[in-house]
Amino acid sequence: MKVLPVGEDALLVEVSSGEEAQALHAELLRRRAEGSLSAREIVPAARTVLLDGLDAPARVSAELTAAEIPPAPPRARAVIEIPVRYDGPDLADVAAHWGMPEREVARIHAETEFRVAFCGFAPGFGYLTGLPPRYDVPRRATPRTAVPAGSVALAGSYTGVYPRSSPGGWQLIGTTDAVLWDHARVPAALLSPGTRVRFVPEARS
Amino acid sequence: MTDRALAVVRAGALTTVQDRGRPGHAHLGVPRSGALDGPAADLVNRLTGNPPGAAVLETTLDGCTMRPRSDVTVAVAGAPCPVTVDGRPAAWGAPVRVPAGALLDIGPAVSGVRAYVGVSGGIAVEPVLGSRSTDLLSGLGPAPLTDGTVLPLGRPTGPHARVDVAPQPAPPAELVLRVTLGPRDGWFTPEAVRAFLSRAYRVSAASNRIGLRTEGPALERARPGELPSEGMVLGAVQVPPDGRPVVFLADHPTTGGYPVIAVVRAADLPAAAQALPGTPVRFVAVHRR
């Protein structure tokens, strides 16, 4: 684990895998909840956790460098189920990458339990991990100028759902009616870091 | 009962509602947002008797024109600009009484970029995640003003300040940004780090509330590729593939994959918000306190 200072009052803690980042994130949230860590923002990402708005960054840095991070806690949180239709315009391309028929892509995706590794790009957009590395796919060579809201998509090792229409280069494999972000709702975000997710195919009408 | 509202007659190039933003939600992909020149926003609230953090208007270059529907006290600060009420000159940087139905005009900035307009009672649009700020990256908060927009006002909570003109820093002729290096300065060649800290840059016309873009020497990378996405802070100096540093301002994305060579001190960011395109920029390394 490497602790990099960021400006005057932030630290970027770098670890070697996504799993370690998730474990570190859980541990930092636990410390903030028990009052031993004061941070305005705790932002997990692919291989890092950013701590921003620290009162005493040098002390926190020393503590973290010496710390043993326990593995991520047992999966106590409920699974969020996202209804999906595997009807995306890039499903055939993904099937070609995976070397299997489209219905197999849908089956494997729907049988995977995902976890929100981190959020970014747009409010409520989660980067979901869970697929094994052999199913990594590249981004589209040419990004779309408008990806419809509710698109279920793949890029690299991640699955994501577009909370609203936006430009995007991910491979679109399906569609959901789930509302990923509603600022009038509490919580506004359906998915937050650590959330477990399953995609549930809708019965064909 | 008086109708406490402000009718927008001329919205200007880009006028948004801003307060202190919505920090604390970066882990959900929600930018911080908020007034780019925080001290100017605080000042107009103080001058109009509002609590700190009440929502104000942030204009861009050419001001805006409004008609309040009840008697209000307003104050304009940030970028210096002419202020008139029904065509008669009024004070800038001081409380101004505007009667119901009068026409308040905030003219083009004489220098600087963003003027802040505080109104007694504050702009009372519905908050989103605890903030009334317009976030231009994610679309949260009220849309930028358009001609004809009617903004609700809150109830005044205190008397306006008794000052003639409050002193304010002049917009910068040269923008000196103090930085601490890292976290990814190691991704650049030693020559690039030296160039970053010694060569002259200029503010690019492509700057906005998301970032202050610069023109100047391209910074050469010591290693190719992209970082896995990582969290970004306010003031981060991100270097995209074209090699020109971008200083992240209030509406910056919460995560990103381009390396951050340095971070600008928060105290220097209000001046960055007032720097016109073409303004010379120097990045100066300082040690962490």
CSV table of C-alpha atoms in Angstrom, one decimal:
chain,number,residue,atom,x,y,z
A,1,MET,CA,0.0,0.0,0.0
A,2,LYS,CA,1.3,3.4,-1.0
A,3,VAL,CA,0.1,6.7,0.4
A,4,LEU,CA,0.5,9.7,-1.9
A,5,PRO,CA,-0.1,13.3,-0.7
A,6,VAL,CA,-2.5,15.3,-2.8
A,7,GLY,CA,-2.4,19.0,-2.3
A,8,GLU,CA,-2.8,20.3,1.2
A,9,ASP,CA,-5.5,18.2,2.7
A,10,ALA,CA,-5.9,15.0,0.7
A,11,LEU,CA,-4.3,11.6,0.3
A,12,LEU,CA,-4.4,9.1,-2.5
A,13,VAL,CA,-4.0,5.6,-1.1
A,14,GLU,CA,-2.9,3.2,-3.8
A,15,VAL,CA,-3.2,-0.6,-3.6
A,16,SER,CA,-2.5,-3.4,-6.1
A,17,SER,CA,-6.0,-4.7,-7.0
A,18,GLY,CA,-9.6,-3.8,-7.2
A,19,GLU,CA,-10.4,-6.2,-4.3
A,20,GLU,CA,-7.8,-4.5,-2.1
A,21,ALA,CA,-9.3,-1.1,-3.0
A,22,GLN,CA,-12.8,-2.3,-2.0
A,23,ALA,CA,-11.4,-3.7,1.3
A,24,LEU,CA,-9.6,-0.5,2.0
A,25,HIS,CA,-12.7,1.5,1.2
A,26,ALA,CA,-14.8,-0.6,3.7
A,27,GLU,CA,-12.1,-0.1,6.4
A,28,LEU,CA,-11.9,3.7,5.9
A,29,LEU,CA,-15.7,4.0,6.0
A,30,ARG,CA,-15.6,1.9,9.3
A,31,ARG,CA,-13.0,4.2,10.8
A,32,ARG,CA,-15.0,7.3,9.8
A,33,ALA,CA,-18.2,5.9,11.3
A,34,GLU,CA,-16.4,5.1,14.6
A,35,GLY,CA,-14.9,8.6,14.7
A,36,SER,CA,-11.2,7.7,14.3
A,37,LEU,CA,-11.0,9.3,10.8
A,38,SER,CA,-12.3,12.7,9.8
A,39,ALA,CA,-12.6,13.0,6.0
A,40,ARG,CA,-15.1,15.1,3.9
A,41,GLU,CA,-14.8,12.7,1.0
A,42,ILE,CA,-13.9,9.0,0.7
A,43,VAL,CA,-13.7,8.2,-3.0
A,44,PRO,CA,-12.9,4.7,-4.1
A,45,ALA,CA,-11.7,4.0,-7.6
A,46,ALA,CA,-10.1,1.2,-9.6
A,47,ARG,CA,-6.9,0.8,-7.6
A,48,THR,CA,-7.1,3.7,-5.2
A,49,VAL,CA,-9.1,5.4,-2.4
A,50,LEU,CA,-9.0,9.2,-2.2
A,51,LEU,CA,-9.4,10.8,1.2
A,52,ASP,CA,-10.2,14.5,0.8
A,53,GLY,CA,-10.8,17.2,3.3
A,54,LEU,CA,-8.6,15.7,6.0
A,55,ASP,CA,-7.8,17.7,9.2
A,56,ALA,CA,-4.4,16.0,9.7
A,57,PRO,CA,-3.2,14.4,6.5
A,58,ALA,CA,0.3,13.7,7.8
A,59,ARG,CA,-1.0,11.8,10.8
A,60,VAL,CA,-3.5,9.8,8.7
A,61,SER,CA,-0.8,9.0,6.2
A,62,ALA,CA,1.5,7.6,8.9
A,63,GLU,CA,-1.4,5.6,10.4
A,64,LEU,CA,-2.3,4.1,7.1
A,65,THR,CA,1.2,3.2,6.1
A,66,ALA,CA,1.5,1.2,9.3
A,67,ALA,CA,-2.0,-0.3,9.1
A,68,GLU,CA,-3.1,-3.9,8.2
A,69,ILE,CA,-6.2,-3.7,6.1
A,70,PRO,CA,-8.6,-6.5,6.9
A,71,PRO,CA,-10.3,-8.2,3.9
A,72,ALA,CA,-13.7,-6.7,2.8
A,73,PRO,CA,-16.3,-7.6,5.4
A,74,PRO,CA,-18.8,-10.4,4.6
A,75,ARG,CA,-21.4,-9.4,2.2
A,76,ALA,CA,-24.1,-8.3,4.6
A,77,ARG,CA,-25.9,-5.9,2.3
A,78,ALA,CA,-28.9,-6.9,0.3
A,79,VAL,CA,-28.6,-7.5,-3.4
A,80,ILE,CA,-30.1,-4.9,-5.7
A,81,GLU,CA,-31.9,-6.5,-8.6
A,82,ILE,CA,-32.0,-4.6,-11.9
A,83,PRO,CA,-34.5,-5.9,-14.5
A,84,VAL,CA,-32.9,-6.1,-17.9
A,85,ARG,CA,-33.7,-6.8,-21.5
A,86,TYR,CA,-30.6,-8.1,-23.4
A,87,ASP,CA,-31.4,-6.2,-26.5
A,88,GLY,CA,-28.4,-3.8,-26.9
A,89,PRO,CA,-27.1,-2.8,-30.3
A,90,ASP,CA,-23.6,-4.1,-29.4
A,91,LEU,CA,-24.7,-7.5,-28.1
A,92,ALA,CA,-23.6,-9.2,-31.3
A,93,ASP,CA,-20.1,-7.6,-31.1
A,94,VAL,CA,-19.7,-8.6,-27.5
A,95,ALA,CA,-20.8,-12.2,-28.4
A,96,ALA,CA,-18.1,-12.2,-31.1
A,97,HIS,CA,-15.5,-11.0,-28.5
A,98,TRP,CA,-16.6,-13.7,-26.1
A,99,GLY,CA,-16.7,-16.3,-28.8
A,100,MET,CA,-20.2,-17.5,-28.0
A,101,PRO,CA,-23.9,-16.9,-29.1
A,102,GLU,CA,-25.7,-13.8,-27.8
A,103,ARG,CA,-28.0,-15.8,-25.6
A,104,GLU,CA,-24.9,-17.2,-23.8
A,105,VAL,CA,-23.6,-13.7,-23.2
A,106,ALA,CA,-27.0,-12.8,-21.6
A,107,ARG,CA,-27.0,-16.0,-19.5
A,108,ILE,CA,-23.5,-15.5,-18.2
A,109,HIS,CA,-24.2,-11.8,-17.5
A,110,ALA,CA,-27.4,-12.6,-15.6
A,111,GLU,CA,-25.8,-15.3,-13.6
A,112,THR,CA,-23.0,-13.1,-12.3
A,113,GLU,CA,-23.2,-11.3,-9.0
A,114,PHE,CA,-21.7,-7.8,-9.4
A,115,ARG,CA,-20.4,-5.4,-6.9
A,116,VAL,CA,-20.2,-1.6,-7.3
A,117,ALA,CA,-16.4,-1.0,-7.2
A,118,PHE,CA,-16.8,2.8,-7.5
A,119,CYS,CA,-18.9,5.6,-9.0
A,120,GLY,CA,-17.9,8.4,-11.4
A,121,PHE,CA,-18.6,9.7,-14.9
A,122,ALA,CA,-22.1,10.9,-13.9
A,123,PRO,CA,-24.1,11.0,-10.7
A,124,GLY,CA,-25.3,7.4,-10.1
A,125,PHE,CA,-23.0,5.7,-12.6
A,126,GLY,CA,-21.4,2.7,-11.0
A,127,TYR,CA,-18.5,0.7,-12.2
A,128,LEU,CA,-19.6,-2.9,-11.5
A,129,THR,CA,-17.1,-5.7,-11.2
A,130,GLY,CA,-17.8,-9.5,-11.1
A,131,LEU,CA,-17.1,-10.8,-14.6
A,132,PRO,CA,-13.9,-12.8,-15.0
A,133,PRO,CA,-11.0,-11.1,-16.9
A,134,ARG,CA,-11.5,-13.3,-20.0
A,135,TYR,CA,-14.7,-11.4,-20.7
A,136,ASP,CA,-13.0,-8.0,-20.8
A,137,VAL,CA,-14.1,-6.0,-23.9
A,138,PRO,CA,-12.6,-2.9,-25.5
A,139,ARG,CA,-14.6,0.4,-25.8
A,140,ARG,CA,-16.2,1.2,-29.1
A,141,ALA,CA,-13.7,2.6,-31.6
A,142,THR,CA,-16.1,5.5,-32.1
A,143,PRO,CA,-18.0,6.7,-29.1
A,144,ARG,CA,-21.7,7.4,-29.5
A,145,THR,CA,-22.8,11.0,-29.1
A,146,ALA,CA,-25.9,9.9,-27.2
A,147,VAL,CA,-26.3,6.7,-25.3
A,148,PRO,CA,-29.9,6.3,-24.1
A,149,ALA,CA,-30.6,6.4,-20.3
A,150,GLY,CA,-31.0,2.9,-18.9
A,151,SER,CA,-28.5,1.3,-21.3
A,152,VAL,CA,-26.6,-1.6,-19.7
A,153,ALA,CA,-23.1,-1.6,-21.1
A,154,LEU,CA,-19.6,-3.2,-20.9
A,155,ALA,CA,-16.1,-1.7,-21.1
A,156,GLY,CA,-12.9,-3.3,-19.9
A,157,SER,CA,-13.7,-5.4,-17.0
A,158,TYR,CA,-16.7,-3.3,-15.9
A,159,THR,CA,-20.5,-3.3,-16.4
A,160,GLY,CA,-22.3,0.0,-16.1
A,161,VAL,CA,-25.8,1.4,-16.5
A,162,TYR,CA,-26.2,4.9,-18.0
A,163,PRO,CA,-28.3,7.0,-15.5
A,164,ARG,CA,-29.2,9.5,-18.1
A,165,SER,CA,-28.6,10.0,-21.8
A,166,SER,CA,-25.0,11.0,-22.4
A,167,PRO,CA,-22.2,10.5,-24.8
A,168,GLY,CA,-20.4,7.2,-24.3
A,169,GLY,CA,-18.1,4.6,-25.7
A,170,TRP,CA,-19.2,1.5,-23.9
A,171,GLN,CA,-20.6,-1.6,-25.6
A,172,LEU,CA,-24.4,-1.6,-25.1
A,173,ILE,CA,-25.8,-5.1,-24.4
A,174,GLY,CA,-29.2,-4.3,-22.8
A,175,THR,CA,-31.7,-2.0,-21.5
A,176,THR,CA,-33.3,-1.4,-18.1
A,177,ASP,CA,-36.3,0.6,-16.8
A,178,ALA,CA,-34.6,0.9,-13.4
A,179,VAL,CA,-34.1,4.5,-12.3
A,180,LEU,CA,-30.4,4.8,-11.4
A,181,TRP,CA,-30.5,8.4,-10.2
A,182,ASP,CA,-33.4,10.5,-8.8
A,183,HIS,CA,-32.3,13.4,-6.7
A,184,ALA,CA,-35.8,13.6,-5.2
A,185,ARG,CA,-35.4,10.1,-3.8
A,186,VAL,CA,-33.5,9.1,-0.7
A,187,PRO,CA,-31.0,7.8,-1.4
A,188,ALA,CA,-30.7,9.5,-4.8
A,189,ALA,CA,-28.3,6.9,-6.2
A,190,LEU,CA,-29.6,3.3,-6.6
A,191,LEU,CA,-26.0,2.1,-6.7
A,192,SER,CA,-23.2,3.2,-4.3
A,193,PRO,CA,-19.7,1.8,-3.8
A,194,GLY,CA,-20.0,-1.7,-2.2
A,195,THR,CA,-23.6,-2.4,-3.4
A,196,ARG,CA,-24.2,-6.0,-4.7
A,197,VAL,CA,-26.1,-6.1,-7.9
A,198,ARG,CA,-27.8,-8.8,-10.1
A,199,PHE,CA,-29.3,-8.3,-13.5
A,200,VAL,CA,-32.6,-10.1,-13.8
A,201,PRO,CA,-33.8,-10.8,-17.4
A,202,GLU,CA,-37.4,-9.7,-18.0
A,203,ALA,CA,-39.8,-12.3,-19.3
A,204,ARG,CA,-40.3,-11.7,-23.0
A,205,SER,CA,-43.7,-10.2,-23.7
B,1,MET,CA,-48.3,39.5,0.6
B,2,THR,CA,-45.4,40.6,-1.5
B,3,ASP,CA,-44.2,38.3,-4.3
B,4,ARG,CA,-40.6,37.7,-3.3
B,5,ALA,CA,-39.1,36.9,-6.7
B,6,LEU,CA,-36.7,38.1,-9.3
B,7,ALA,CA,-37.6,38.2,-13.0
B,8,VAL,CA,-34.7,37.7,-15.4
B,9,VAL,CA,-34.9,40.3,-18.2
B,10,ARG,CA,-31.5,39.5,-19.8
B,11,ALA,CA,-29.8,36.3,-18.7
B,12,GLY,CA,-26.4,37.2,-20.2
B,13,ALA,CA,-23.9,34.8,-21.7
B,14,LEU,CA,-23.9,32.4,-18.7
B,15,THR,CA,-25.6,33.2,-15.4
B,16,THR,CA,-26.0,30.4,-12.9
B,17,VAL,CA,-27.2,30.1,-9.3
B,18,GLN,CA,-24.4,29.2,-6.9
B,19,ASP,CA,-23.8,28.6,-3.2
B,20,ARG,CA,-21.1,26.6,-1.5
B,21,GLY,CA,-21.9,23.5,-3.6
B,22,ARG,CA,-22.6,19.9,-2.6
B,23,PRO,CA,-19.3,18.5,-1.1
B,24,GLY,CA,-19.6,15.0,0.4
B,25,HIS,CA,-21.1,13.2,-2.5
B,26,ALA,CA,-18.0,12.6,-4.7
B,27,HIS,CA,-18.2,8.8,-4.1
B,28,LEU,CA,-21.5,8.9,-6.0
B,29,GLY,CA,-20.0,10.7,-8.9
B,30,VAL,CA,-21.5,14.1,-7.8
B,31,PRO,CA,-19.2,17.1,-8.4
B,32,ARG,CA,-18.7,19.6,-5.7
B,33,SER,CA,-19.9,22.6,-7.7
B,34,GLY,CA,-20.5,26.0,-6.0
B,35,ALA,CA,-19.3,29.6,-6.6
B,36,LEU,CA,-15.9,29.7,-8.4
B,37,ASP,CA,-14.9,32.9,-6.6
B,38,GLY,CA,-16.0,31.9,-3.1
B,39,PRO,CA,-14.8,35.1,-1.3
B,40,ALA,CA,-16.8,37.3,-3.7
B,41,ALA,CA,-19.9,35.2,-3.1
B,42,ASP,CA,-19.4,35.4,0.6
B,43,LEU,CA,-18.9,39.2,0.4
B,44,VAL,CA,-22.2,39.8,-1.5
B,45,ASN,CA,-24.0,37.7,1.1
B,46,ARG,CA,-22.5,39.7,3.9
B,47,LEU,CA,-23.3,43.0,2.2
B,48,THR,CA,-27.0,42.0,1.8
B,49,GLY,CA,-27.4,40.6,5.3
B,50,ASN,CA,-27.7,37.0,4.1
B,51,PRO,CA,-26.2,34.1,6.0
B,52,PRO,CA,-22.9,32.7,4.5
B,53,GLY,CA,-23.7,30.2,1.9
B,54,ALA,CA,-27.0,31.7,0.7
B,55,ALA,CA,-27.4,31.2,-3.1
B,56,VAL,CA,-26.3,34.1,-5.3
B,57,LEU,CA,-26.0,34.6,-9.1
B,58,GLU,CA,-22.7,34.1,-10.9
B,59,THR,CA,-22.5,35.9,-14.2
B,60,THR,CA,-19.9,35.4,-17.0
B,61,LEU,CA,-18.4,38.4,-18.8
B,62,ASP,CA,-21.5,40.4,-19.8
B,63,GLY,CA,-23.6,40.5,-16.6
B,64,CYS,CA,-27.4,40.2,-16.5
B,65,THR,CA,-30.5,42.3,-16.1
B,66,MET,CA,-33.3,41.7,-13.6
B,67,ARG,CA,-36.5,43.1,-12.2
B,68,PRO,CA,-37.3,42.3,-8.5
B,69,ARG,CA,-41.0,42.0,-7.7
B,70,SER,CA,-40.5,43.3,-4.2
B,71,ASP,CA,-38.1,45.8,-2.6
B,72,VAL,CA,-34.7,44.1,-2.2
B,73,THR,CA,-31.2,44.9,-1.2
B,74,VAL,CA,-28.6,43.7,-3.7
B,75,ALA,CA,-24.8,43.8,-3.8
B,76,VAL,CA,-22.5,43.1,-6.8
B,77,ALA,CA,-18.9,42.0,-6.3
B,78,GLY,CA,-16.2,39.8,-8.0
B,79,ALA,CA,-15.5,41.2,-11.5
B,80,PRO,CA,-15.8,45.0,-11.4
B,81,CYS,CA,-18.7,46.2,-13.6
B,82,PRO,CA,-21.1,49.0,-14.0
B,83,VAL,CA,-24.4,48.6,-12.0
B,84,THR,CA,-27.5,50.7,-12.7
B,85,VAL,CA,-31.0,50.9,-11.2
B,86,ASP,CA,-33.6,52.2,-13.7
B,87,GLY,CA,-30.6,53.6,-15.7
B,88,ARG,CA,-29.1,55.5,-12.8
B,89,PRO,CA,-25.6,54.5,-11.7
B,90,ALA,CA,-25.5,52.5,-8.5
B,91,ALA,CA,-22.6,51.3,-6.3
B,92,TRP,CA,-20.5,48.1,-7.0
B,93,GLY,CA,-19.2,46.3,-4.0
B,94,ALA,CA,-21.8,47.9,-1.6
B,95,PRO,CA,-25.4,47.3,-0.6
B,96,VAL,CA,-27.9,48.9,-3.1
B,97,ARG,CA,-31.6,49.3,-2.5
B,98,VAL,CA,-33.7,48.2,-5.5
B,99,PRO,CA,-37.4,49.0,-5.3
B,100,ALA,CA,-40.1,46.6,-6.5
B,101,GLY,CA,-40.4,46.7,-10.3
B,102,ALA,CA,-37.2,48.7,-10.9
B,103,LEU,CA,-34.7,47.5,-13.6
B,104,LEU,CA,-31.4,46.3,-12.1
B,105,ASP,CA,-28.6,46.0,-14.7
B,106,ILE,CA,-25.3,44.4,-14.1
B,107,GLY,CA,-23.1,45.5,-17.0
B,108,PRO,CA,-20.1,43.8,-18.8
B,109,ALA,CA,-17.1,43.1,-16.6
B,110,VAL,CA,-14.5,45.9,-16.8
B,111,SER,CA,-11.9,43.4,-15.8
B,112,GLY,CA,-12.1,39.8,-14.5
B,113,VAL,CA,-14.7,37.3,-15.7
B,114,ARG,CA,-17.4,36.6,-13.1
B,115,ALA,CA,-19.6,39.0,-11.1
B,116,TYR,CA,-21.6,37.8,-8.2
B,117,VAL,CA,-25.0,39.2,-7.4
B,118,GLY,CA,-26.3,38.8,-3.9
B,119,VAL,CA,-30.0,39.5,-3.2
B,120,SER,CA,-31.5,39.9,0.3
B,121,GLY,CA,-33.2,36.7,1.3
B,122,GLY,CA,-31.0,34.7,-1.2
B,123,ILE,CA,-32.1,32.8,-4.4
B,124,ALA,CA,-34.6,30.2,-3.0
B,125,VAL,CA,-34.8,27.6,-5.8
B,126,GLU,CA,-35.3,24.0,-4.5
B,127,PRO,CA,-32.0,22.6,-3.2
B,128,VAL,CA,-30.6,19.3,-4.7
B,129,LEU,CA,-28.5,17.2,-2.3
B,130,GLY,CA,-28.3,20.2,0.0
B,131,SER,CA,-27.2,22.8,-2.6
B,132,ARG,CA,-28.9,25.2,-5.0
B,133,SER,CA,-25.8,25.3,-7.2
B,134,THR,CA,-26.0,24.8,-11.0
B,135,ASP,CA,-23.5,22.0,-11.9
B,136,LEU,CA,-22.7,22.3,-15.5
B,137,LEU,CA,-20.9,18.9,-15.7
B,138,SER,CA,-23.6,16.7,-14.3
B,139,GLY,CA,-26.7,18.9,-14.9
B,140,LEU,CA,-27.7,18.9,-11.2
B,141,GLY,CA,-29.3,22.0,-9.8
B,142,PRO,CA,-31.2,24.7,-11.7
B,143,ALA,CA,-30.6,25.2,-15.4
B,144,PRO,CA,-28.5,28.3,-16.3
B,145,LEU,CA,-30.8,31.4,-16.4
B,146,THR,CA,-32.7,32.2,-19.6
B,147,ASP,CA,-34.5,35.4,-20.4
B,148,GLY,CA,-37.9,35.3,-18.6
B,149,THR,CA,-36.8,33.0,-15.8
B,150,VAL,CA,-38.4,33.9,-12.5
B,151,LEU,CA,-36.3,33.0,-9.4
B,152,PRO,CA,-38.0,32.8,-6.0
B,153,LEU,CA,-36.3,34.7,-3.2
B,154,GLY,CA,-36.1,33.7,0.5
B,155,ARG,CA,-37.0,35.9,3.4
B,156,PRO,CA,-34.3,38.4,4.5
B,157,THR,CA,-32.9,37.3,7.8
B,158,GLY,CA,-30.7,40.2,8.8
B,159,PRO,CA,-30.0,43.9,8.1
B,160,HIS,CA,-27.6,44.7,5.3
B,161,ALA,CA,-24.0,45.6,6.2
B,162,ARG,CA,-23.2,49.3,6.8
B,163,VAL,CA,-20.3,49.8,4.5
B,164,ASP,CA,-19.7,52.2,1.7
B,165,VAL,CA,-17.4,50.0,-0.5
B,166,ALA,CA,-15.9,46.8,0.6
B,167,PRO,CA,-12.2,46.3,-0.4
B,168,GLN,CA,-11.6,43.4,-2.9
B,169,PRO,CA,-8.6,42.0,-4.7
B,170,ALA,CA,-8.3,43.3,-8.3
B,171,PRO,CA,-8.5,40.6,-11.0
B,172,PRO,CA,-5.0,39.3,-11.8
B,173,ALA,CA,-2.9,40.7,-14.6
B,174,GLU,CA,-0.8,37.6,-14.1
B,175,LEU,CA,-2.1,34.5,-12.5
B,176,VAL,CA,0.4,32.9,-10.1
B,177,LEU,CA,-0.8,29.5,-9.0
B,178,ARG,CA,1.1,27.9,-6.0
B,179,VAL,CA,1.2,24.2,-6.4
B,180,THR,CA,2.3,21.1,-4.5
B,181,LEU,CA,3.7,18.5,-6.9
B,182,GLY,CA,2.0,15.1,-7.2
B,183,PRO,CA,0.4,12.7,-6.9
B,184,ARG,CA,1.5,11.7,-10.5
B,185,ASP,CA,4.4,14.0,-11.3
B,186,GLY,CA,6.4,10.8,-11.7
B,187,TRP,CA,4.5,10.1,-14.9
B,188,PHE,CA,6.3,13.1,-16.6
B,189,THR,CA,9.9,13.5,-17.7
B,190,PRO,CA,12.1,15.6,-15.3
B,191,GLU,CA,12.3,18.2,-18.2
B,192,ALA,CA,8.5,18.4,-18.3
B,193,VAL,CA,8.2,19.0,-14.6
B,194,ARG,CA,10.9,21.7,-14.9
B,195,ALA,CA,9.0,23.3,-17.8
B,196,PHE,CA,5.7,23.1,-15.9
B,197,LEU,CA,7.3,25.1,-13.0
B,198,SER,CA,9.3,27.6,-15.0
B,199,ARG,CA,7.7,28.3,-18.4
B,200,ALA,CA,4.9,30.8,-19.2
B,201,TYR,CA,1.4,29.5,-19.8
B,202,ARG,CA,-1.7,31.4,-20.8
B,203,VAL,CA,-5.4,31.0,-19.9
B,204,SER,CA,-7.2,29.3,-22.8
B,205,ALA,CA,-10.5,30.6,-24.1
B,206,ALA,CA,-11.8,27.0,-23.7
B,207,SER,CA,-11.8,27.4,-19.9
B,208,ASN,CA,-15.1,27.0,-18.1
B,209,ARG,CA,-16.5,26.1,-14.6
B,210,ILE,CA,-15.1,22.6,-15.0
B,211,GLY,CA,-11.5,23.6,-15.6
B,212,LEU,CA,-9.1,26.4,-16.3
B,213,ARG,CA,-7.4,25.3,-19.6
B,214,THR,CA,-4.0,26.6,-20.5
B,215,GLU,CA,-2.0,27.1,-23.6
B,216,GLY,CA,1.8,26.7,-23.5
B,217,PRO,CA,4.5,24.1,-23.6
B,218,ALA,CA,3.2,20.5,-23.9
B,219,LEU,CA,4.3,18.4,-21.0
B,220,GLU,CA,6.0,15.2,-22.1
B,221,ARG,CA,5.1,12.0,-20.4
B,222,ALA,CA,7.8,9.6,-19.0
B,223,ARG,CA,5.3,6.7,-19.4
B,224,PRO,CA,2.5,6.1,-21.9
B,225,GLY,CA,-1.0,5.0,-21.3
B,226,GLU,CA,-3.8,5.9,-18.9
B,227,LEU,CA,-4.1,5.5,-15.2
B,228,PRO,CA,-6.9,3.3,-13.9
B,229,SER,CA,-9.6,5.9,-12.9
B,230,GLU,CA,-8.8,7.6,-9.6
B,231,GLY,CA,-10.4,10.3,-7.4
B,232,MET,CA,-9.8,13.9,-8.3
B,233,VAL,CA,-9.6,16.9,-6.0
B,234,LEU,CA,-10.5,20.6,-6.6
B,235,GLY,CA,-7.4,22.4,-7.9
B,236,ALA,CA,-5.9,19.2,-9.4
B,237,VAL,CA,-3.7,20.0,-12.5
B,238,GLN,CA,-4.6,17.2,-14.9
B,239,VAL,CA,-2.6,16.7,-18.1
B,240,PRO,CA,-4.6,15.3,-21.0
B,241,PRO,CA,-2.9,13.7,-24.0
B,242,ASP,CA,-2.3,17.1,-25.6
B,243,GLY,CA,0.1,17.9,-22.8
B,244,ARG,CA,-1.5,21.2,-21.7
B,245,PRO,CA,-2.3,21.5,-18.0
B,246,VAL,CA,-6.0,21.8,-17.0
B,247,VAL,CA,-6.7,23.2,-13.4
B,248,PHE,CA,-9.9,21.5,-12.1
B,249,LEU,CA,-12.5,24.0,-10.8
B,250,ALA,CA,-15.7,23.5,-9.0
B,251,ASP,CA,-17.6,21.4,-11.6
B,252,HIS,CA,-14.7,19.0,-12.1
B,253,PRO,CA,-15.4,15.3,-12.6
B,254,THR,CA,-15.0,13.2,-9.4
B,255,THR,CA,-12.7,10.6,-11.0
B,256,GLY,CA,-10.4,10.6,-14.0
B,257,GLY,CA,-7.7,8.7,-15.8
B,258,TYR,CA,-5.2,11.4,-16.9
B,259,PRO,CA,-2.3,12.0,-14.5
B,260,VAL,CA,-2.4,14.9,-12.1
B,261,ILE,CA,1.1,16.5,-12.0
B,262,ALA,CA,0.3,18.9,-9.2
B,263,VAL,CA,-2.5,20.5,-7.1
B,264,VAL,CA,-3.1,24.2,-6.9
B,265,ARG,CA,-3.6,25.7,-3.4
B,266,ALA,CA,-7.3,26.4,-2.7
B,267,ALA,CA,-6.5,30.0,-1.8
B,268,ASP,CA,-5.4,30.7,-5.4
B,269,LEU,CA,-8.5,29.3,-7.1
B,270,PRO,CA,-10.7,32.4,-6.8
B,271,ALA,CA,-8.1,34.4,-8.8
B,272,ALA,CA,-8.2,31.6,-11.4
B,273,ALA,CA,-11.9,32.1,-11.7
B,274,GLN,CA,-11.4,35.8,-12.6
B,275,ALA,CA,-8.5,35.3,-15.1
B,276,LEU,CA,-9.5,36.2,-18.7
B,277,PRO,CA,-8.4,34.2,-21.7
B,278,GLY,CA,-4.9,35.2,-22.6
B,279,THR,CA,-3.9,36.0,-19.0
B,280,PRO,CA,-0.3,34.8,-18.3
B,281,VAL,CA,-0.1,31.9,-15.9
B,282,ARG,CA,2.8,30.7,-13.8
B,283,PHE,CA,2.8,27.5,-11.7
B,284,VAL,CA,5.1,27.9,-8.6
B,285,ALA,CA,6.0,25.0,-6.4
B,286,VAL,CA,5.6,25.4,-2.7
B,287,HIS,CA,6.1,22.9,0.1
B,288,ARG,CA,3.3,21.4,2.0
B,289,ARG,CA,2.7,23.2,5.3
